């Protein structure tokens, strides 16, 4: 029997949670062992049997090659698209060898969570709201949605994790206007968002983050340090066997958790090397020294989010910590320093995102009312225009869902199709942005500027993009479906792209202005040559010579190889001024011909 329940699911890198609104209250559901946290781990035994959660995690030490963890880092990425070692993370497993992909693994986790909910509610549930990092791109959101559908769930909404956390925090403060920073450091991802809450409406003002940075990286750094202290061999941590790596990572994670409340811990590794056992003491100072470079990487994102939102630290009412990794004392100290205020610790950092997902699910099902959630798109979306420029249709940090469009025309004579290249990014030139997809829109050939193609971008509430291109002459629509593997760029490049847009802002803008001036120059030169032919013998010789000299100056600037937009714009203006008389003559001639046609 299907019910009106909609599950709220936090599909995390390290742990996942599920909940539902029951009798008007948002609650998180526990498994048979009484735990609300389900490890995001899946074990494949080779005979088609699958274990999920804590049972799978227990098998990792014995069979790491068959135990998949942190699979969220692979969501929405093509096979072999990025070297797994690029960010220092080398999983002990190989998805291809196991015969599965990231979507299938995630679907097993979601099936397990669905089962937990159905046992607790004693009914079948087939609908869900699932959270993703705010910086997940379209391909990653699509992959998450596919995983839900593969698990037998209709995914009603994809919600950004920091937004969900703020929703959980603000449920009892809907009458107040507040600005909140949500600092979300999970196992494998980091996000920071600036939100405004007013009259029951949550609006994301800005977001920034890194989908390849999280508590796993801290565990890895500590595990490598423990290995060096043991002095078992001269091998680097990355070179030792996966079984040893797995044991060290598990020990490091446990030590990290204990150091959130203790100043010193002892790491025991019994029978680590044959019959040899090891003990390593880790104090808080050693741990903080290892973790500081990683945590400091999040500071730039915090500053960027505040800058994009147009707020200063004194404008913020609260700073909320989300994600289990924010339990580290170092994180809380750094956040307090960067935001000039103590973070709000009233929420359980492990459960805040899931609780927000449950609340959003309750809103959609009608179990909760009077709350509206507005998310934003983290990167600008647009198309390539003539000359290789990026034409933005939906700017970065636009509230979604949204629609926007523009009209475009053919740039050359007798063009019979227009190639629509959909781009995502912050650079001025198309080549420096990501290509999400492309489609050719055919239309009847005709003179330059005769065709009219309307392009509309629609971002739904899940942040998934649909592009519609319409030939206005034939009223023919072409819809571009963005596939889950369409983004041929590593997730880690998101931050690099935004940084480069700032670093290269002046040269990028100069290149755009130069390109626009070049296109105008080429159009002007062609029009002048045609006009001189039409008005031959009607213009004084010295005036013709002056026009040709100005045209020669424009051509010389174009051929110089120096992209000085100011010089080219000046040359264009001089040629434009020199042809004023010629332009008047052409207009008069056209009017006379029109009158003659009318009289004949």
Coordinates of C-alpha atoms in Angstrom, one line a residue:
X1 CA 0.0 0.0 0.0
X2 CA 1.4 3.4 -1.0
X3 CA 1.0 6.3 1.4
X4 CA 1.4 10.1 1.3
X5 CA 4.7 9.9 3.2
X6 CA 7.7 11.5 1.5
X7 CA 11.0 10.5 2.9
X8 CA 13.7 13.1 3.6
X9 CA 17.2 11.6 2.9
X10 CA 20.7 12.9 3.5
X11 CA 22.8 10.8 1.1
X12 CA 26.2 11.5 2.6
X13 CA 29.7 10.7 1.7
X14 CA 30.4 9.0 5.0
X15 CA 27.0 8.5 6.6
X16 CA 23.4 8.7 5.4
X17 CA 20.1 9.3 7.2
X18 CA 16.4 9.0 6.5
X19 CA 13.4 10.6 8.2
X20 CA 9.8 11.5 7.7
X21 CA 7.2 14.0 9.1
X22 CA 4.8 11.9 11.2
X23 CA 1.9 13.5 13.1
X24 CA 3.2 16.9 12.3
X25 CA 6.7 16.3 13.6
X26 CA 9.9 15.8 11.6
X27 CA 11.7 12.7 12.9
X28 CA 14.8 10.7 11.9
X29 CA 14.4 7.0 11.8
X30 CA 16.7 4.4 13.4
X31 CA 17.7 1.1 12.0
X32 CA 17.3 -2.3 13.7
X33 CA 20.4 -1.6 15.8
X34 CA 19.0 1.7 17.1
X35 CA 21.3 3.9 15.0
X36 CA 20.1 6.8 13.0
X37 CA 23.4 7.1 11.2
X38 CA 23.9 4.6 8.4
X39 CA 27.5 4.3 7.1
X40 CA 27.5 5.0 3.3
X41 CA 29.2 1.7 2.7
X42 CA 28.3 -1.2 0.4
X43 CA 29.9 -4.6 0.4
X44 CA 29.8 -7.0 -2.6
X45 CA 30.6 -10.6 -1.8
X46 CA 31.1 -11.8 -5.4
X47 CA 28.1 -14.1 -5.4
X48 CA 25.6 -11.3 -6.0
X49 CA 24.9 -10.7 -2.3
X50 CA 25.1 -7.1 -1.0
X51 CA 25.6 -5.7 2.4
X52 CA 24.9 -2.0 3.3
X53 CA 25.7 0.2 6.2
X54 CA 27.5 -0.9 9.4
X55 CA 27.6 -4.5 8.3
X56 CA 29.4 -3.5 5.1
X57 CA 31.8 -1.2 7.0
X58 CA 32.8 -4.1 9.3
X59 CA 34.0 -6.0 6.2
X60 CA 36.2 -3.2 5.0
X61 CA 39.2 -4.2 7.1
X62 CA 39.0 -7.8 5.9
X63 CA 38.0 -7.2 2.2
X64 CA 38.7 -3.6 1.3
X65 CA 38.6 -4.3 -2.4
X66 CA 35.0 -5.4 -2.1
X67 CA 33.8 -2.6 0.2
X68 CA 32.8 0.6 -1.5
X69 CA 32.9 3.8 0.6
X70 CA 32.9 7.6 -0.2
X71 CA 31.3 6.7 -3.6
X72 CA 29.6 10.1 -3.6
X73 CA 32.9 11.5 -4.9
X74 CA 32.3 9.6 -8.2
X75 CA 28.7 10.7 -8.7
X76 CA 28.1 12.2 -12.1
X77 CA 31.6 11.5 -13.5
X78 CA 32.5 9.5 -16.5
X79 CA 34.5 6.3 -16.2
X80 CA 38.2 7.3 -16.2
X81 CA 37.3 11.0 -16.5
X82 CA 39.7 11.8 -13.6
X83 CA 42.6 10.0 -12.1
X84 CA 41.5 8.7 -8.7
X85 CA 44.8 9.8 -7.3
X86 CA 44.5 13.4 -8.4
X87 CA 43.5 14.7 -4.9
X88 CA 45.5 12.1 -3.0
X89 CA 42.5 9.8 -2.5
X90 CA 43.1 6.2 -3.7
X91 CA 40.2 3.9 -2.8
X92 CA 40.9 0.3 -2.1
X93 CA 38.2 -0.8 -4.5
X94 CA 37.7 -0.6 -8.3
X95 CA 34.1 0.0 -9.3
X96 CA 34.7 -1.5 -12.8
X97 CA 36.2 -4.7 -11.3
X98 CA 33.1 -5.0 -9.1
X99 CA 30.9 -4.5 -12.1
X100 CA 29.0 -1.5 -10.7
X101 CA 29.0 2.3 -11.1
X102 CA 28.5 5.1 -8.6
X103 CA 24.8 5.4 -9.3
X104 CA 24.2 1.7 -8.7
X105 CA 26.2 1.8 -5.4
X106 CA 24.3 4.9 -4.2
X107 CA 21.0 3.2 -5.1
X108 CA 21.9 0.3 -2.8
X109 CA 22.3 2.8 0.0
X110 CA 19.0 4.4 -0.8
X111 CA 17.3 1.0 -1.0
X112 CA 18.6 0.3 2.5
X113 CA 17.3 3.7 3.8
X114 CA 14.0 3.0 2.2
X115 CA 13.8 -0.3 4.0
X116 CA 14.6 1.3 7.3
X117 CA 11.7 3.7 6.8
X118 CA 9.2 1.1 5.7
X119 CA 10.0 -1.2 8.7
X120 CA 9.6 1.8 11.0
X121 CA 6.4 3.1 9.4
X122 CA 5.0 -0.4 8.6
X123 CA 4.0 0.7 5.1
X124 CA 5.4 1.1 1.6
X125 CA 7.0 4.5 0.8
X126 CA 7.9 5.4 -2.8
X127 CA 8.7 9.1 -2.7
X128 CA 11.7 11.1 -1.4
X129 CA 13.5 14.3 -1.1
X130 CA 17.3 13.8 -1.4
X131 CA 20.0 16.3 -0.5
X132 CA 23.2 17.0 -2.4
X133 CA 26.1 19.5 -1.9
X134 CA 25.3 23.0 -3.1
X135 CA 28.2 22.8 -5.5
X136 CA 27.0 19.6 -7.2
X137 CA 26.7 20.4 -10.9
X138 CA 23.9 19.3 -13.2
X139 CA 25.5 15.9 -14.0
X140 CA 25.9 15.1 -10.3
X141 CA 22.3 16.1 -9.5
X142 CA 21.0 13.9 -12.3
X143 CA 23.1 11.0 -11.1
X144 CA 21.7 11.4 -7.6
X145 CA 18.2 11.4 -9.0
X146 CA 18.9 8.3 -11.1
X147 CA 20.1 6.5 -8.0
X148 CA 16.9 7.3 -6.2
X149 CA 14.8 6.1 -9.2
X150 CA 16.9 2.9 -9.3
X151 CA 16.1 2.3 -5.6
X152 CA 12.4 2.5 -6.4
X153 CA 11.9 6.1 -5.3
X154 CA 10.2 8.9 -7.1
X155 CA 12.6 11.8 -6.3
X156 CA 10.3 14.8 -5.7
X157 CA 13.1 17.3 -5.0
X158 CA 16.8 17.6 -4.9
X159 CA 17.8 20.0 -2.1
X160 CA 21.2 21.6 -1.4
X161 CA 22.7 20.4 1.9
X162 CA 23.4 23.8 3.4
X163 CA 20.0 25.0 2.5
X164 CA 18.4 22.0 4.2
X165 CA 20.4 22.6 7.3
X166 CA 19.3 26.2 7.5
X167 CA 15.7 25.1 7.0
X168 CA 16.1 22.8 10.0
X169 CA 17.6 25.6 12.1
X170 CA 15.0 28.2 11.1
X171 CA 11.8 26.2 11.5
X172 CA 10.9 27.9 14.8
X173 CA 12.1 31.4 13.9
X174 CA 10.1 32.0 10.7
X175 CA 8.8 35.3 11.8
X176 CA 12.3 36.9 12.1
X177 CA 14.5 38.2 9.3
X178 CA 17.9 36.7 9.7
X179 CA 21.0 36.2 7.7
X180 CA 22.8 33.0 8.3
X181 CA 26.1 31.4 7.2
X182 CA 26.0 27.6 6.9
X183 CA 29.5 26.1 7.1
X184 CA 29.1 22.4 6.0
X185 CA 32.1 20.2 6.2
X186 CA 31.2 16.5 5.6
X187 CA 33.2 13.4 5.0
X188 CA 34.0 14.2 1.3
X189 CA 32.5 17.6 0.5
X190 CA 32.6 21.2 1.7
X191 CA 30.0 23.9 1.2
X192 CA 29.4 27.3 2.6
X193 CA 26.2 29.2 1.9
X194 CA 24.8 32.6 2.9
X195 CA 21.1 32.6 3.4
X196 CA 18.4 35.1 4.3
X197 CA 15.4 34.0 6.2
X198 CA 12.3 36.3 6.2
X199 CA 8.6 35.6 6.7
X200 CA 9.0 31.9 6.2
X201 CA 11.1 32.3 3.0
X202 CA 14.6 30.9 2.9
X203 CA 16.7 32.4 0.1
X204 CA 20.2 31.4 -0.8
X205 CA 22.1 34.7 -1.4
X206 CA 25.4 33.0 -2.4
X207 CA 27.1 29.6 -2.2
X208 CA 30.6 28.3 -2.7
X209 CA 32.5 25.1 -2.0
X210 CA 34.6 22.2 -3.0
X211 CA 33.2 18.7 -3.8
X212 CA 36.6 17.1 -3.2
X213 CA 37.4 18.3 0.3
X214 CA 36.2 16.8 3.5
X215 CA 36.9 14.8 6.7
X216 CA 38.2 11.9 4.6
X217 CA 41.2 14.1 3.7
X218 CA 41.9 14.8 7.3
X219 CA 41.7 11.0 8.1
X220 CA 44.1 10.4 5.2
X221 CA 46.6 12.9 6.5
X222 CA 46.5 11.5 10.0
X223 CA 46.8 7.9 8.8
X224 CA 49.9 8.8 6.8
X225 CA 51.4 10.6 9.9
X226 CA 50.6 7.5 12.1
X227 CA 52.4 5.3 9.5
X228 CA 55.5 7.5 9.6
X229 CA 55.5 7.3 13.4
X230 CA 55.4 3.5 13.3
X231 CA 58.6 3.4 11.2
X232 CA 57.7 0.0 9.9
X233 CA 59.4 0.6 6.6
X234 CA 60.5 3.5 4.3
X235 CA 57.5 3.0 2.1
X236 CA 55.2 6.1 1.6
X237 CA 51.7 5.7 2.9
X238 CA 50.3 5.8 -0.6
X239 CA 52.5 2.8 -1.6
X240 CA 51.6 0.3 1.2
X241 CA 48.9 -2.3 0.6
X242 CA 45.2 -1.4 0.6
X243 CA 44.5 -3.6 3.6
X244 CA 47.1 -1.7 5.7
X245 CA 45.8 1.6 4.4
X246 CA 42.3 0.7 5.3
X247 CA 43.2 -0.3 8.9
X248 CA 45.2 3.0 9.3
X249 CA 42.3 5.0 7.9
X250 CA 39.9 3.4 10.3
X251 CA 42.2 4.0 13.2
X252 CA 42.8 7.6 12.1
X253 CA 39.1 8.3 11.9
X254 CA 38.5 7.0 15.4
X255 CA 41.4 9.0 16.7
X256 CA 40.0 12.2 15.1
X257 CA 36.6 11.7 16.7
X258 CA 38.2 11.1 20.1
X259 CA 40.4 14.2 19.8
X260 CA 37.2 16.3 19.5
X261 CA 36.9 15.8 23.3
X262 CA 40.3 14.6 24.4
X263 CA 43.7 16.3 24.2
X264 CA 45.6 13.0 23.6
X265 CA 44.7 9.6 22.4
X266 CA 46.5 6.3 21.9
X267 CA 46.1 4.5 18.6
X268 CA 46.4 0.7 19.0
X269 CA 47.2 -1.5 16.0
X270 CA 47.4 -5.1 17.1
X271 CA 49.1 -7.6 14.8
X272 CA 49.6 -5.0 12.2
X273 CA 52.8 -6.5 10.8
X274 CA 52.5 -10.2 11.3
X275 CA 52.7 -10.8 15.0
X276 CA 53.9 -7.3 15.6
X277 CA 51.6 -4.8 17.2
X278 CA 52.0 -1.0 17.4
X279 CA 50.9 1.9 19.6
X280 CA 51.1 5.5 18.5
X281 CA 50.2 8.5 20.7
X282 CA 48.5 11.4 19.0
X283 CA 48.1 14.7 20.8
X284 CA 45.8 17.6 19.8
X285 CA 48.7 19.8 18.8
X286 CA 50.0 17.2 16.3
X287 CA 46.6 16.6 14.9
X288 CA 45.9 20.4 14.5
X289 CA 49.2 20.8 12.7
X290 CA 48.1 18.1 10.2
X291 CA 44.6 19.4 9.7
X292 CA 45.3 23.1 9.5
X293 CA 46.3 23.3 5.8
X294 CA 43.1 21.4 4.9
X295 CA 40.8 23.5 7.0
X296 CA 42.5 26.7 5.9
X297 CA 41.5 25.8 2.3
X298 CA 37.9 26.5 3.3
X299 CA 38.5 30.1 4.3
X300 CA 38.7 31.4 0.7
X301 CA 35.2 29.9 0.0
X302 CA 33.8 31.6 3.1
X303 CA 35.1 35.0 2.0
X304 CA 33.9 34.5 -1.6
X305 CA 30.4 33.5 -0.5
X306 CA 30.1 36.6 1.7
X307 CA 31.5 38.8 -1.1
X308 CA 29.0 37.3 -3.6
X309 CA 26.1 37.8 -1.1
X310 CA 27.2 41.4 -0.5
X311 CA 27.4 40.9 3.3
X312 CA 30.1 41.4 5.9
X313 CA 30.6 39.4 9.1
X314 CA 28.8 42.0 11.2
X315 CA 25.7 41.5 8.9
X316 CA 25.3 37.9 9.9
X317 CA 23.0 36.8 12.7
X318 CA 24.2 33.2 13.0
X319 CA 26.9 30.9 11.8
X320 CA 25.7 27.3 11.7
X321 CA 28.1 24.3 11.6
X322 CA 26.9 21.2 9.6
X323 CA 28.6 17.9 8.9
X324 CA 30.3 15.5 11.3
X325 CA 33.8 17.0 10.5
X326 CA 32.8 20.3 12.2
X327 CA 33.0 18.5 15.5
X328 CA 36.8 19.1 15.3
X329 CA 37.8 21.8 17.7
X330 CA 40.1 23.3 15.1
X331 CA 37.2 23.9 12.7
X332 CA 35.1 25.6 15.4
X333 CA 38.1 27.9 16.3
X334 CA 38.8 28.8 12.7
X335 CA 35.1 29.5 11.9
X336 CA 34.8 31.7 15.0
X337 CA 37.9 33.6 13.8
X338 CA 36.9 34.0 10.2
X339 CA 33.3 35.0 10.9
X340 CA 34.1 37.1 14.0
X341 CA 31.5 35.2 16.1
X342 CA 31.1 31.9 17.9
X343 CA 29.3 29.4 15.7
X344 CA 25.8 28.2 16.7
X345 CA 26.1 24.7 18.1
X346 CA 22.4 24.1 18.9
X347 CA 22.0 21.7 15.9
X348 CA 23.4 18.1 15.8
X349 CA 25.9 18.6 12.9
X350 CA 25.4 15.0 11.8
X351 CA 21.6 15.3 11.6
X352 CA 20.9 18.9 10.5
X353 CA 20.9 18.2 6.8
X354 CA 18.7 15.2 7.1
X355 CA 16.3 17.1 9.3
X356 CA 16.0 19.8 6.7
X357 CA 15.3 17.2 4.0
X358 CA 12.6 15.8 6.2
X359 CA 11.1 19.2 6.7
X360 CA 11.1 19.9 2.9
X361 CA 9.5 16.5 2.3
X362 CA 6.8 17.5 4.8
X363 CA 6.2 20.7 3.0
X364 CA 5.8 18.9 -0.3
X365 CA 3.5 16.3 1.2
X366 CA 1.4 18.9 2.9
X367 CA 2.3 17.7 6.4
X368 CA 4.1 21.0 7.1
X369 CA 3.1 24.4 5.8
X370 CA 4.1 28.1 5.6
X371 CA 7.7 27.6 4.6
X372 CA 9.2 28.3 1.2
X373 CA 12.6 27.2 0.0
X374 CA 14.5 29.1 -2.6
X375 CA 17.9 27.8 -3.9
X376 CA 20.4 29.2 -6.3
X377 CA 22.5 28.0 -9.2
X378 CA 26.2 28.1 -8.3
X379 CA 27.6 28.9 -11.8
X380 CA 26.5 31.0 -14.7
X381 CA 24.8 29.3 -17.6
X382 CA 24.8 30.6 -21.2
X383 CA 25.6 29.8 -24.8
X384 CA 28.5 30.5 -27.2
X385 CA 27.9 33.4 -29.6
X386 CA 29.6 34.4 -32.8
X387 CA 33.3 35.2 -32.2
X388 CA 33.6 32.6 -29.4
X389 CA 32.1 34.7 -26.6
X390 CA 30.1 33.4 -23.6
X391 CA 26.6 35.0 -23.6
X392 CA 25.2 34.5 -20.1
X393 CA 21.5 33.5 -20.0
X394 CA 21.2 32.7 -16.2
X395 CA 23.8 34.5 -14.0
X396 CA 25.5 32.7 -11.1
X397 CA 23.6 32.8 -7.8
X398 CA 20.2 33.2 -9.6
X399 CA 17.3 31.9 -7.4
X400 CA 15.8 28.7 -8.8
X401 CA 13.5 27.5 -10.2
X402 CA 13.8 30.0 -13.0
X403 CA 13.5 30.6 -16.7
X404 CA 15.3 33.0 -18.9
X405 CA 15.9 33.4 -22.6
X406 CA 17.1 35.5 -25.5
X407 CA 16.7 35.9 -29.3
X408 CA 19.6 35.1 -31.6
X409 CA 20.0 35.5 -35.4
X410 CA 22.2 34.1 -38.1
X411 CA 25.7 35.8 -38.3
X412 CA 26.5 34.9 -42.0
X413 CA 24.6 34.9 -45.3
X414 CA 22.8 31.7 -46.3
X415 CA 23.4 30.0 -43.0
X416 CA 21.0 27.1 -42.7
X417 CA 21.5 26.1 -39.0
X418 CA 22.6 27.4 -35.7
X419 CA 24.8 25.4 -33.3
X420 CA 23.7 26.0 -29.7
X421 CA 26.6 25.2 -27.4
X422 CA 25.4 25.3 -23.8
X423 CA 28.1 26.6 -21.4
X424 CA 28.6 26.7 -17.7
X425 CA 31.2 29.0 -16.1
X426 CA 32.4 32.4 -15.2
X427 CA 34.9 33.3 -18.0
X428 CA 34.2 35.7 -20.9
X429 CA 35.4 33.4 -23.7
X430 CA 33.5 30.2 -24.5
X431 CA 36.6 28.1 -24.7
X432 CA 37.4 28.8 -21.0
X433 CA 34.0 27.5 -19.8
X434 CA 32.5 24.0 -19.5
X435 CA 30.4 22.6 -22.3
X436 CA 27.2 21.0 -21.0
X437 CA 25.9 20.0 -24.4
X438 CA 25.1 21.2 -27.9
X439 CA 22.4 20.9 -30.5
X440 CA 22.0 22.2 -34.1
X441 CA 18.8 24.2 -34.9
X442 CA 18.0 24.1 -38.6
X443 CA 16.2 26.9 -40.4
X444 CA 15.6 28.1 -44.0
X445 CA 18.8 29.7 -45.4
X446 CA 18.6 33.4 -45.9
X447 CA 20.6 36.7 -45.7
X448 CA 22.5 37.6 -42.6
X449 CA 20.2 38.5 -39.7
X450 CA 17.1 37.0 -41.3
X451 CA 16.7 34.0 -39.0
X452 CA 15.3 34.3 -35.5
X453 CA 16.0 31.6 -33.0
X454 CA 14.7 31.9 -29.4
X455 CA 16.7 30.1 -26.7
X456 CA 15.2 29.5 -23.3
X457 CA 16.9 28.0 -20.3
X458 CA 14.7 26.4 -17.6
X459 CA 16.3 25.4 -14.2
X460 CA 13.9 23.3 -12.2
X461 CA 13.8 23.1 -8.4
X462 CA 16.4 20.3 -8.5
X463 CA 18.9 22.5 -10.3
X464 CA 18.5 20.4 -13.5
X465 CA 18.7 22.3 -16.7
X466 CA 16.5 22.0 -19.8
X467 CA 17.3 24.1 -22.9
X468 CA 14.6 24.9 -25.5
X469 CA 15.5 26.4 -28.9
X470 CA 12.7 27.6 -31.2
X471 CA 12.9 28.7 -34.9
X472 CA 10.4 31.5 -34.9
X473 CA 9.7 31.2 -38.6
X474 CA 8.6 27.5 -38.5
X475 CA 7.7 27.4 -34.8
X476 CA 9.8 24.3 -34.5
X477 CA 11.1 23.5 -31.0
X478 CA 14.4 21.6 -30.3
X479 CA 14.8 20.5 -26.7
X480 CA 18.3 19.7 -25.4
X481 CA 18.4 17.0 -22.7
X482 CA 21.5 17.3 -20.5
X483 CA 22.8 13.7 -20.0
X484 CA 24.2 12.6 -16.6
X485 CA 27.8 12.4 -18.0
X486 CA 27.6 15.6 -20.1
X487 CA 30.0 17.7 -18.0
X488 CA 33.5 16.7 -19.2
X489 CA 35.2 18.6 -16.4
X490 CA 36.4 17.3 -13.0
X491 CA 34.3 18.6 -10.0
X492 CA 37.5 20.0 -8.4
X493 CA 37.8 22.5 -11.3
X494 CA 34.7 24.4 -10.1
X495 CA 36.8 26.4 -7.6
X496 CA 39.6 26.7 -10.1
X497 CA 37.2 28.2 -12.6
X498 CA 35.9 30.8 -10.3
X499 CA 39.4 31.7 -9.1
X500 CA 40.6 32.1 -12.7
X501 CA 37.6 34.3 -13.5
X502 CA 38.9 36.7 -10.8
X503 CA 42.6 36.3 -11.7
X504 CA 42.0 36.9 -15.4
X505 CA 39.2 39.4 -15.1
X506 CA 41.0 42.3 -16.8
X507 CA 42.5 40.3 -19.7
X508 CA 39.3 38.4 -20.2
X509 CA 37.3 41.6 -20.4
X510 CA 39.9 43.1 -22.8
X511 CA 39.6 40.0 -25.0
X512 CA 35.8 40.3 -25.0
X513 CA 36.0 44.0 -25.9
X514 CA 38.6 43.2 -28.6
X515 CA 36.5 40.4 -30.1
X516 CA 33.4 42.6 -30.2
X517 CA 35.4 45.4 -31.8
X518 CA 36.9 42.9 -34.3
X519 CA 33.5 41.7 -35.3
X520 CA 32.3 45.2 -35.8
X521 CA 35.5 46.0 -37.8
X522 CA 35.0 43.1 -40.1
X523 CA 31.3 43.9 -40.6
X524 CA 32.2 47.6 -41.2
X525 CA 34.9 46.8 -43.8
X526 CA 32.6 44.6 -45.8
X527 CA 29.8 47.2 -45.7
X528 CA 32.2 50.0 -46.7
X529 CA 33.5 48.1 -49.7
X530 CA 30.0 47.3 -50.8
X531 CA 28.9 50.9 -50.4
X532 CA 31.8 52.3 -52.4
X533 CA 30.8 49.9 -55.2
X534 CA 27.2 51.0 -55.2
X535 CA 28.1 54.7 -55.0
X536 CA 31.0 54.6 -57.5
X537 CA 31.3 58.0 -59.3
X538 CA 28.9 59.7 -56.8
X539 CA 31.6 60.5 -54.1
X540 CA 34.5 62.9 -54.5
X541 CA 37.8 61.2 -55.1
X542 CA 39.5 62.8 -52.1
X543 CA 36.7 61.6 -49.9
X544 CA 37.0 58.1 -51.3
X545 CA 40.7 58.2 -50.6
X546 CA 40.1 59.3 -47.0
X547 CA 37.6 56.4 -46.5
X548 CA 40.1 53.9 -48.0
X549 CA 42.8 55.2 -45.7
X550 CA 40.6 54.8 -42.7
X551 CA 39.7 51.3 -43.8
X552 CA 43.4 50.5 -44.3
X553 CA 44.1 51.7 -40.7
X554 CA 41.4 49.3 -39.4
X555 CA 42.9 46.4 -41.4
X556 CA 46.4 47.2 -40.1
X557 CA 45.2 47.1 -36.5
X558 CA 43.5 43.7 -37.2
X559 CA 46.7 42.3 -38.7
X560 CA 49.1 43.7 -36.1
X561 CA 48.6 40.7 -33.8
X562 CA 48.3 43.1 -30.8
X563 CA 44.8 42.8 -29.2
X564 CA 44.5 46.4 -28.1
X565 CA 40.7 47.0 -28.0
X566 CA 41.1 50.7 -27.4
X567 CA 43.1 51.3 -30.6
X568 CA 40.8 49.1 -32.7
X569 CA 37.7 50.9 -31.4
X570 CA 39.3 54.2 -32.2
X571 CA 40.1 53.0 -35.8
X572 CA 36.5 51.8 -36.1
X573 CA 35.1 55.1 -35.0
X574 CA 37.3 57.0 -37.5
X575 CA 36.1 54.8 -40.3
X576 CA 32.5 55.2 -39.2
X577 CA 32.9 59.0 -39.1
X578 CA 34.5 59.0 -42.6
X579 CA 31.6 57.2 -44.1
X580 CA 28.8 59.4 -42.8
X581 CA 28.3 61.1 -46.2
X582 CA 28.4 57.7 -47.9
X583 CA 25.8 56.4 -45.5
X584 CA 23.4 59.3 -46.2
X585 CA 23.8 58.8 -49.9
X586 CA 22.9 55.1 -49.6
X587 CA 19.8 55.9 -47.6
X588 CA 18.7 58.5 -50.1
X589 CA 19.3 56.1 -53.0
X590 CA 17.3 53.4 -51.3
X591 CA 14.4 55.9 -50.7
X592 CA 14.5 56.9 -54.4
X593 CA 14.4 53.3 -55.5
X594 CA 11.5 52.6 -53.2
X595 CA 9.5 55.6 -54.6
X596 CA 10.2 54.5 -58.1
X597 CA 9.0 51.0 -57.4
X598 CA 5.8 52.4 -55.8
X599 CA 5.1 54.7 -58.8
X600 CA 5.9 52.0 -61.5

